[in-house]
Amino acid sequence: MKKSRILGVGHYVPERTVTNDELSQLMNTSNEWIIERTGIESRNWFTPGVDTVTNMSKKASEMALERAGVKAEEIDFIVFATISPDYFMPGNGVLLQHELGMGTIGALDVRNACSGFLYALSVADQFIKTGMYKKILVVGAEIQSSALDKSDEGRSSSVIFADGAGAAILGAVETDQPGILSTHLHAQGKYVEELYCKDPGSSREVRISQELVESGSFFLKMNGNMVFKHAVVRFMEVIQEALDTNRYDKSEIDLLVTHQANLRISQYIQKQLNLPDKKVFNNIMNKGNTTAATIPIALSEAWEQGKIKDGDLICLAAFGAGFTWASALLRW
Ligand code: UT7
């Protein structure tokens, strides 16, 4: 048996920064409301014709490869988490594989929204533990801003979602080495319509029509309040599950990196776990909520800022559309 360890992390966000004041010109909102209710001051949105999910994820992957000291040709497999692939089909993993010149290695897409990166990490971890692959590129990348209804009607979602890409290189190590201790995955499809993008769905005669476009069913729809209430409960459960499985106490966590959906959610979890500020990493203030890209971007930034050191106990947790939620506990 082997264990998997994160060897390097990288990220990329589009150059265009969108401030709350800019959003106030598009919809009935304000800098004060957004900061008070979400903690977000600015976010990055893609520029059409410049940024793609593929080229952003390529940049993030190259950074992760360099930091890991791993060459592209050493990668055995790609797991790509996104709900916003460049094409409706196939997925984004194959596009990245081609761009990085990774021959004919397998490329798998994971569509689990905000929990996508942790689902992808868990899949990659299993492949490494069984000995099937030695080095896997795990990516989370999204362009969410093109799915947003930037009118008053869509304002509660439009102010939080953003674009970007993050990547991690997972490598096989001996079981006595630091690495991923456990991953925990959950879902509850009953709540799918509380946060979803209905179209272009396949179960209709014509996937795209003027009528459908005008109905607004291509926009991301979120019942923010409902999602918030479930998120705070599930985050706590899945973090506790990871701690219990490995017989750790919450006080032993060196750094908690949660999916960045709303600063109030992160602060609630921090308070429940009684963790000091230095043990919690938040970047929602200037990155917004980048769905599957959030956790790898946050990990990459935390590492850059010297907030993650070898041997640290890191707890990752996410909650989002599906509903799906997940956690991972690892020794860096
Ligand atoms: O990443 C995937 C998982 N997603 C999440 O975890 C998101 C969880 N939900 C949230 O973060 C919050 O629910 C939101 C940020 C989306 C909304 O904040 P909220 O504090 O739950 O606001 P609300 O939906 O309860 O709305 C409160 C009021 C309403 O007005 P009335 O009915 O009280 O007059 C809304 O119309 O705030 C209004 N409102 C806004 N006002 C200014 C909603 N969005 C905005 C806005 N600007 N952008």
CSV table of C-alpha atoms and ligand atoms in Angstrom, one decimal:
chain,number,residue,atom,x,y,z
A,1,MET,CA,0.0,0.0,0.0
A,2,LYS,CA,1.0,3.6,-0.7
A,3,LYS,CA,-0.1,6.9,0.7
A,4,SER,CA,-0.6,10.1,-1.3
A,5,ARG,CA,0.9,13.4,-0.5
A,6,ILE,CA,0.4,16.9,-2.0
A,7,LEU,CA,3.8,17.7,-3.6
A,8,GLY,CA,3.0,21.2,-4.9
A,9,VAL,CA,0.1,23.6,-5.4
A,10,GLY,CA,-0.5,26.4,-7.9
A,11,HIS,CA,-3.2,28.8,-8.9
A,12,TYR,CA,-4.3,31.4,-11.4
A,13,VAL,CA,-7.0,34.0,-11.5
A,14,PRO,CA,-8.1,36.3,-14.4
A,15,GLU,CA,-6.5,39.7,-14.5
A,16,ARG,CA,-9.8,41.6,-14.4
A,17,THR,CA,-10.7,42.6,-10.9
A,18,VAL,CA,-14.4,43.5,-10.3
A,19,THR,CA,-15.1,45.7,-7.3
A,20,ASN,CA,-18.4,45.9,-5.4
A,21,ASP,CA,-18.8,49.4,-6.7
A,22,GLU,CA,-18.7,48.1,-10.2
A,23,LEU,CA,-21.4,45.6,-9.4
A,24,SER,CA,-23.5,48.4,-7.9
A,25,GLN,CA,-23.6,49.9,-11.4
A,26,LEU,CA,-25.1,46.7,-12.9
A,27,MET,CA,-27.6,45.8,-10.2
A,28,ASN,CA,-29.3,47.2,-7.1
A,29,THR,CA,-26.6,46.4,-4.5
A,30,SER,CA,-23.9,48.3,-2.6
A,31,ASN,CA,-20.4,47.9,-1.3
A,32,GLU,CA,-21.7,48.0,2.2
A,33,TRP,CA,-24.3,45.2,1.7
A,34,ILE,CA,-21.8,42.9,0.0
A,35,ILE,CA,-19.1,43.4,2.6
A,36,GLU,CA,-21.5,43.0,5.5
A,37,ARG,CA,-23.4,40.0,4.3
A,38,THR,CA,-20.5,38.1,2.5
A,39,GLY,CA,-17.1,39.6,3.4
A,40,ILE,CA,-16.2,40.1,-0.3
A,41,GLU,CA,-14.5,43.3,-1.4
A,42,SER,CA,-13.6,42.3,-4.9
A,43,ARG,CA,-13.4,39.2,-7.1
A,44,ASN,CA,-11.9,38.3,-10.5
A,45,TRP,CA,-14.0,37.7,-13.6
A,46,PHE,CA,-12.7,36.3,-16.9
A,47,THR,CA,-12.3,38.3,-20.1
A,48,PRO,CA,-14.0,36.7,-23.0
A,49,GLY,CA,-11.5,35.9,-25.8
A,50,VAL,CA,-8.6,35.9,-23.3
A,51,ASP,CA,-9.4,33.5,-20.4
A,52,THR,CA,-10.7,30.0,-20.7
A,53,VAL,CA,-11.1,27.3,-18.1
A,54,THR,CA,-8.4,25.4,-20.0
A,55,ASN,CA,-5.8,28.2,-20.2
A,56,MET,CA,-6.3,29.2,-16.5
A,57,SER,CA,-6.0,25.6,-15.4
A,58,LYS,CA,-2.8,25.2,-17.5
A,59,LYS,CA,-1.2,28.2,-15.7
A,60,ALA,CA,-2.2,26.8,-12.3
A,61,SER,CA,-0.9,23.3,-13.2
A,62,GLU,CA,2.4,24.6,-14.5
A,63,MET,CA,2.9,26.5,-11.2
A,64,ALA,CA,2.0,23.4,-9.2
A,65,LEU,CA,4.3,21.2,-11.3
A,66,GLU,CA,7.2,23.6,-10.8
A,67,ARG,CA,6.7,23.9,-7.1
A,68,ALA,CA,6.5,20.1,-6.8
A,69,GLY,CA,9.6,19.6,-8.9
A,70,VAL,CA,7.7,17.3,-11.1
A,71,LYS,CA,7.8,17.3,-14.9
A,72,ALA,CA,4.6,17.2,-17.0
A,73,GLU,CA,5.7,13.8,-18.5
A,74,GLU,CA,5.8,12.2,-15.0
A,75,ILE,CA,2.1,12.7,-14.5
A,76,ASP,CA,0.1,9.5,-14.8
A,77,PHE,CA,-3.5,10.8,-14.6
A,78,ILE,CA,-5.6,14.0,-14.4
A,79,VAL,CA,-8.7,14.5,-12.3
A,80,PHE,CA,-10.4,17.8,-13.2
A,81,ALA,CA,-13.1,19.3,-11.1
A,82,THR,CA,-15.4,21.8,-12.8
A,83,ILE,CA,-19.0,22.5,-13.4
A,84,SER,CA,-18.2,25.1,-16.1
A,85,PRO,CA,-16.1,23.2,-18.8
A,86,ASP,CA,-15.1,25.2,-21.9
A,87,TYR,CA,-17.3,22.8,-24.0
A,88,PHE,CA,-20.7,21.3,-23.1
A,89,MET,CA,-19.0,18.0,-23.9
A,90,PRO,CA,-16.5,16.4,-23.4
A,91,GLY,CA,-15.1,17.5,-20.1
A,92,ASN,CA,-12.2,19.8,-19.4
A,93,GLY,CA,-9.6,17.2,-18.3
A,94,VAL,CA,-8.9,16.2,-21.9
A,95,LEU,CA,-8.4,19.8,-23.0
A,96,LEU,CA,-5.9,20.3,-20.2
A,97,GLN,CA,-4.1,17.0,-21.0
A,98,HIS,CA,-3.7,18.2,-24.6
A,99,GLU,CA,-2.5,21.7,-23.7
A,100,LEU,CA,0.1,20.3,-21.3
A,101,GLY,CA,1.3,17.8,-23.8
A,102,MET,CA,0.6,14.9,-21.5
A,103,GLY,CA,0.5,12.2,-24.2
A,104,THR,CA,-2.4,9.7,-23.8
A,105,ILE,CA,-2.8,9.6,-20.0
A,106,GLY,CA,-6.3,9.3,-18.7
A,107,ALA,CA,-8.3,12.4,-17.8
A,108,LEU,CA,-11.4,12.3,-15.6
A,109,ASP,CA,-13.9,15.1,-15.0
A,110,VAL,CA,-15.7,15.5,-11.6
A,111,ARG,CA,-18.9,17.6,-11.5
A,112,ASN,CA,-19.4,18.2,-7.8
A,113,ALA,CA,-19.5,22.0,-7.7
A,114,CYS,CA,-18.0,23.5,-4.6
A,115,SER,CA,-17.1,20.1,-3.2
A,116,GLY,CA,-15.6,19.1,-6.6
A,117,PHE,CA,-11.9,19.6,-5.7
A,118,LEU,CA,-12.3,17.4,-2.5
A,119,TYR,CA,-14.1,14.7,-4.5
A,120,ALA,CA,-11.4,14.9,-7.1
A,121,LEU,CA,-8.7,14.7,-4.4
A,122,SER,CA,-10.4,11.7,-2.9
A,123,VAL,CA,-10.6,9.9,-6.3
A,124,ALA,CA,-6.9,10.6,-6.9
A,125,ASP,CA,-6.0,9.4,-3.4
A,126,GLN,CA,-7.7,6.0,-4.0
A,127,PHE,CA,-5.8,5.5,-7.3
A,128,ILE,CA,-2.5,6.2,-5.6
A,129,LYS,CA,-3.3,4.0,-2.5
A,130,THR,CA,-4.1,1.0,-4.8
A,131,GLY,CA,-0.8,1.5,-6.6
A,132,MET,CA,-2.5,2.2,-10.0
A,133,TYR,CA,-0.9,5.6,-10.4
A,134,LYS,CA,2.2,7.4,-8.9
A,135,LYS,CA,1.6,11.0,-9.8
A,136,ILE,CA,-1.8,12.7,-10.4
A,137,LEU,CA,-2.6,16.2,-11.4
A,138,VAL,CA,-5.8,17.3,-9.5
A,139,VAL,CA,-7.4,20.5,-10.7
A,140,GLY,CA,-10.3,22.7,-9.8
A,141,ALA,CA,-11.2,25.5,-12.3
A,142,GLU,CA,-14.2,27.5,-13.1
A,143,ILE,CA,-15.7,30.4,-15.1
A,144,GLN,CA,-18.8,31.1,-13.2
A,145,SER,CA,-19.3,34.7,-14.1
A,146,SER,CA,-20.9,33.9,-17.4
A,147,ALA,CA,-23.6,31.9,-15.6
A,148,LEU,CA,-24.7,34.8,-13.5
A,149,ASP,CA,-27.8,36.9,-13.9
A,150,LYS,CA,-26.3,40.3,-13.4
A,151,SER,CA,-29.7,42.0,-12.9
A,152,ASP,CA,-31.5,42.8,-9.6
A,153,GLU,CA,-33.1,39.3,-9.7
A,154,GLY,CA,-29.8,37.5,-9.6
A,155,ARG,CA,-28.0,39.8,-7.3
A,156,SER,CA,-27.6,37.5,-4.3
A,157,SER,CA,-25.6,35.0,-6.4
A,158,SER,CA,-23.9,37.5,-8.7
A,159,VAL,CA,-22.1,39.2,-5.9
A,160,ILE,CA,-20.5,36.1,-4.6
A,161,PHE,CA,-19.4,33.9,-7.5
A,162,ALA,CA,-16.1,34.4,-9.4
A,163,ASP,CA,-13.6,32.8,-11.7
A,164,GLY,CA,-10.2,31.1,-11.3
A,165,ALA,CA,-8.1,27.9,-11.3
A,166,GLY,CA,-6.1,25.9,-8.8
A,167,ALA,CA,-4.1,22.7,-9.0
A,168,ALA,CA,-2.3,20.2,-6.8
A,169,ILE,CA,0.2,17.5,-7.7
A,170,LEU,CA,-0.5,14.3,-5.7
A,171,GLY,CA,2.4,11.8,-5.4
A,172,ALA,CA,2.8,8.3,-4.0
A,173,VAL,CA,4.8,8.1,-0.8
A,174,GLU,CA,5.4,5.3,1.8
A,175,THR,CA,2.6,4.9,4.4
A,176,ASP,CA,4.8,6.2,7.2
A,177,GLN,CA,5.3,9.5,5.4
A,178,PRO,CA,3.1,12.6,5.8
A,179,GLY,CA,0.2,12.8,3.4
A,180,ILE,CA,-3.6,12.4,3.1
A,181,LEU,CA,-5.0,10.8,6.2
A,182,SER,CA,-8.6,10.4,5.1
A,183,THR,CA,-11.3,11.9,2.8
A,184,HIS,CA,-15.0,12.0,3.5
A,185,LEU,CA,-17.7,12.5,0.8
A,186,HIS,CA,-21.4,13.2,1.2
A,187,ALA,CA,-24.4,14.2,-1.0
A,188,GLN,CA,-28.1,14.9,-0.6
A,189,GLY,CA,-29.8,15.1,-4.0
A,190,LYS,CA,-33.1,16.1,-2.4
A,191,TYR,CA,-31.9,19.7,-2.4
A,192,VAL,CA,-30.6,19.9,-6.0
A,193,GLU,CA,-32.9,22.7,-7.0
A,194,GLU,CA,-31.8,25.0,-4.1
A,195,LEU,CA,-28.6,25.7,-6.1
A,196,TYR,CA,-28.4,24.7,-9.7
A,197,CYS,CA,-28.2,25.7,-13.3
A,198,LYS,CA,-31.1,24.0,-15.2
A,199,ASP,CA,-30.1,24.5,-18.8
A,200,PRO,CA,-28.9,23.5,-21.3
A,201,GLY,CA,-30.4,20.3,-19.9
A,202,SER,CA,-30.6,17.2,-22.1
A,203,SER,CA,-34.1,16.0,-21.2
A,204,ARG,CA,-36.0,18.3,-23.6
A,205,GLU,CA,-36.7,18.2,-27.3
A,206,VAL,CA,-34.5,21.1,-28.1
A,207,ARG,CA,-31.6,22.0,-25.7
A,208,ILE,CA,-31.4,25.7,-26.7
A,209,SER,CA,-34.2,27.9,-27.9
A,210,GLN,CA,-35.0,31.6,-27.8
A,211,GLU,CA,-37.8,30.8,-25.3
A,212,LEU,CA,-35.5,29.0,-23.0
A,213,VAL,CA,-32.9,31.8,-23.2
A,214,GLU,CA,-35.6,34.4,-22.3
A,215,SER,CA,-36.8,32.3,-19.4
A,216,GLY,CA,-33.4,32.8,-17.7
A,217,SER,CA,-33.1,29.0,-17.1
A,218,PHE,CA,-29.4,29.2,-18.2
A,219,PHE,CA,-28.6,31.3,-15.1
A,220,LEU,CA,-27.3,29.9,-11.9
A,221,LYS,CA,-30.1,29.9,-9.3
A,222,MET,CA,-29.5,29.8,-5.6
A,223,ASN,CA,-31.7,29.9,-2.5
A,224,GLY,CA,-28.9,31.5,-0.5
A,225,ASN,CA,-30.6,31.4,2.9
A,226,MET,CA,-31.4,27.7,2.6
A,227,VAL,CA,-27.9,26.8,1.4
A,228,PHE,CA,-26.4,28.8,4.2
A,229,LYS,CA,-28.4,27.0,6.9
A,230,HIS,CA,-27.4,23.6,5.6
A,231,ALA,CA,-23.8,24.6,5.0
A,232,VAL,CA,-23.1,25.6,8.6
A,233,VAL,CA,-24.4,22.2,9.9
A,234,ARG,CA,-22.7,20.0,7.3
A,235,PHE,CA,-19.4,21.8,7.5
A,236,MET,CA,-19.3,21.0,11.2
A,237,GLU,CA,-20.3,17.4,10.8
A,238,VAL,CA,-17.8,16.6,8.0
A,239,ILE,CA,-14.9,18.3,9.8
A,240,GLN,CA,-15.7,16.4,13.0
A,241,GLU,CA,-16.0,13.2,11.0
A,242,ALA,CA,-12.4,13.7,9.7
A,243,LEU,CA,-11.1,14.5,13.2
A,244,ASP,CA,-12.9,11.5,14.7
A,245,THR,CA,-11.7,9.1,12.0
A,246,ASN,CA,-8.1,10.0,12.8
A,247,ARG,CA,-8.5,10.5,16.5
A,248,TYR,CA,-7.5,14.1,16.5
A,249,ASP,CA,-8.9,16.9,18.6
A,250,LYS,CA,-10.0,20.2,16.9
A,251,SER,CA,-7.3,22.0,18.8
A,252,GLU,CA,-4.6,19.9,16.9
A,253,ILE,CA,-5.6,21.5,13.5
A,254,ASP,CA,-2.7,23.7,12.3
A,255,LEU,CA,-4.7,25.2,9.4
A,256,LEU,CA,-8.3,25.0,8.4
A,257,VAL,CA,-9.1,25.8,4.8
A,258,THR,CA,-12.8,25.7,4.0
A,259,HIS,CA,-14.6,26.4,0.8
A,260,GLN,CA,-15.0,30.2,0.5
A,261,ALA,CA,-18.7,30.8,0.0
A,262,ASN,CA,-19.4,33.5,2.6
A,263,LEU,CA,-17.1,34.9,5.2
A,264,ARG,CA,-19.9,34.6,7.8
A,265,ILE,CA,-19.9,30.8,7.2
A,266,SER,CA,-16.2,30.5,7.7
A,267,GLN,CA,-16.3,32.7,10.8
A,268,TYR,CA,-19.1,30.6,12.3
A,269,ILE,CA,-17.1,27.4,11.8
A,270,GLN,CA,-14.0,29.0,13.3
A,271,LYS,CA,-16.0,30.0,16.3
A,272,GLN,CA,-17.5,26.5,16.7
A,273,LEU,CA,-14.1,24.9,16.5
A,274,ASN,CA,-12.6,27.6,18.8
A,275,LEU,CA,-9.7,28.2,16.4
A,276,PRO,CA,-7.5,31.3,16.6
A,277,ASP,CA,-7.3,33.5,13.4
A,278,LYS,CA,-3.9,32.2,12.5
A,279,LYS,CA,-5.3,28.7,12.2
A,280,VAL,CA,-7.9,29.6,9.6
A,281,PHE,CA,-7.2,30.7,6.0
A,282,ASN,CA,-9.7,32.9,4.2
A,283,ASN,CA,-9.3,34.6,0.8
A,284,ILE,CA,-13.0,35.3,-0.1
A,285,MET,CA,-12.3,39.0,0.6
A,286,ASN,CA,-10.5,39.4,-2.8
A,287,LYS,CA,-11.2,36.1,-4.6
A,288,GLY,CA,-15.0,35.6,-4.0
A,289,ASN,CA,-16.4,32.1,-4.4
A,290,THR,CA,-14.8,30.2,-7.3
A,291,THR,CA,-16.7,27.0,-6.7
A,292,ALA,CA,-14.3,24.0,-7.4
A,293,ALA,CA,-11.3,26.3,-7.7
A,294,THR,CA,-11.6,27.7,-4.3
A,295,ILE,CA,-9.8,25.2,-2.1
A,296,PRO,CA,-6.8,24.7,-4.4
A,297,ILE,CA,-6.5,28.5,-4.9
A,298,ALA,CA,-6.6,29.0,-1.1
A,299,LEU,CA,-4.1,26.2,-0.5
A,300,SER,CA,-1.7,27.7,-3.0
A,301,GLU,CA,-2.0,31.2,-1.5
A,302,ALA,CA,-1.7,29.9,2.1
A,303,TRP,CA,1.5,28.0,1.0
A,304,GLU,CA,2.9,31.1,-0.7
A,305,GLN,CA,2.3,33.2,2.4
A,306,GLY,CA,4.2,30.7,4.6
A,307,LYS,CA,1.0,29.6,6.4
A,308,ILE,CA,1.5,25.9,5.6
A,309,LYS,CA,4.7,24.2,6.8
A,310,ASP,CA,5.9,20.6,6.4
A,311,GLY,CA,4.3,18.4,9.0
A,312,ASP,CA,1.2,20.7,9.6
A,313,LEU,CA,-2.2,19.1,10.2
A,314,ILE,CA,-4.4,20.6,7.5
A,315,CYS,CA,-8.2,20.2,7.4
A,316,LEU,CA,-10.0,20.9,4.2
A,317,ALA,CA,-13.8,21.1,4.0
A,318,ALA,CA,-16.4,22.1,1.4
A,319,PHE,CA,-20.2,22.4,0.9
A,320,GLY,CA,-22.2,23.3,-2.2
A,321,ALA,CA,-24.6,22.4,-5.0
A,322,GLY,CA,-26.1,19.0,-5.0
A,323,PHE,CA,-26.1,19.3,-2.1
A,324,THR,CA,-22.6,17.8,-1.8
A,325,TRP,CA,-20.1,18.2,1.0
A,326,ALA,CA,-16.7,16.8,1.8
A,327,SER,CA,-13.6,17.0,4.0
A,328,ALA,CA,-10.0,15.8,3.9
A,329,LEU,CA,-7.5,15.7,6.7
A,330,LEU,CA,-3.8,15.6,5.8
A,331,ARG,CA,-0.3,16.0,7.1
A,332,TRP,CA,1.5,18.4,4.8
B,1,UT7,O1,-20.7,28.0,-2.8
B,1,UT7,C1,-21.8,27.2,-2.8
B,1,UT7,C2,-22.6,27.3,-1.5
B,1,UT7,N1,-23.1,28.6,-1.4
B,1,UT7,C3,-23.2,29.2,-0.2
B,1,UT7,O2,-22.8,28.6,0.7
B,1,UT7,C4,-23.9,30.5,-0.2
B,1,UT7,C5,-24.7,30.6,1.1
B,1,UT7,N2,-25.6,31.8,1.2
B,1,UT7,C6,-25.1,33.0,1.3
B,1,UT7,O3,-23.9,33.3,1.3
B,1,UT7,C7,-26.1,34.2,1.6
B,1,UT7,O4,-27.4,33.6,1.7
B,1,UT7,C8,-26.2,35.2,0.4
B,1,UT7,C9,-24.9,36.0,0.4
B,1,UT7,C10,-26.3,34.5,-0.9
B,1,UT7,C11,-27.3,36.1,0.7
B,1,UT7,O5,-27.2,36.8,2.0
B,1,UT7,P1,-28.4,36.7,3.0
B,1,UT7,O6,-27.9,37.5,4.2
B,1,UT7,O7,-28.8,35.3,3.2
B,1,UT7,O8,-29.5,37.5,2.4
B,1,UT7,P2,-31.0,37.1,2.0
B,1,UT7,O9,-31.0,36.3,0.8
B,1,UT7,O10,-31.7,36.6,3.3
B,1,UT7,O11,-31.6,38.5,1.7
B,1,UT7,C12,-31.8,39.5,2.7
B,1,UT7,C13,-32.2,40.8,2.0
B,1,UT7,C14,-33.3,40.6,1.0
B,1,UT7,O12,-34.1,41.8,1.0
B,1,UT7,P3,-35.5,41.9,1.9
B,1,UT7,O13,-36.3,40.8,1.3
B,1,UT7,O14,-35.1,41.7,3.3
B,1,UT7,O15,-36.0,43.2,1.6
B,1,UT7,C15,-32.6,40.5,-0.3
B,1,UT7,O16,-33.5,40.9,-1.4
B,1,UT7,O17,-31.1,41.3,1.2
B,1,UT7,C16,-31.5,41.5,-0.2
B,1,UT7,N3,-30.4,41.2,-1.0
B,1,UT7,C17,-29.5,42.1,-1.4
B,1,UT7,N4,-29.4,43.4,-1.2
B,1,UT7,C18,-28.4,44.1,-1.7
B,1,UT7,C19,-30.0,40.0,-1.6
B,1,UT7,N5,-28.9,40.1,-2.3
B,1,UT7,C20,-28.6,41.4,-2.2
B,1,UT7,C21,-27.5,42.2,-2.8
B,1,UT7,N6,-27.5,43.5,-2.5
B,1,UT7,N7,-26.6,41.6,-3.6
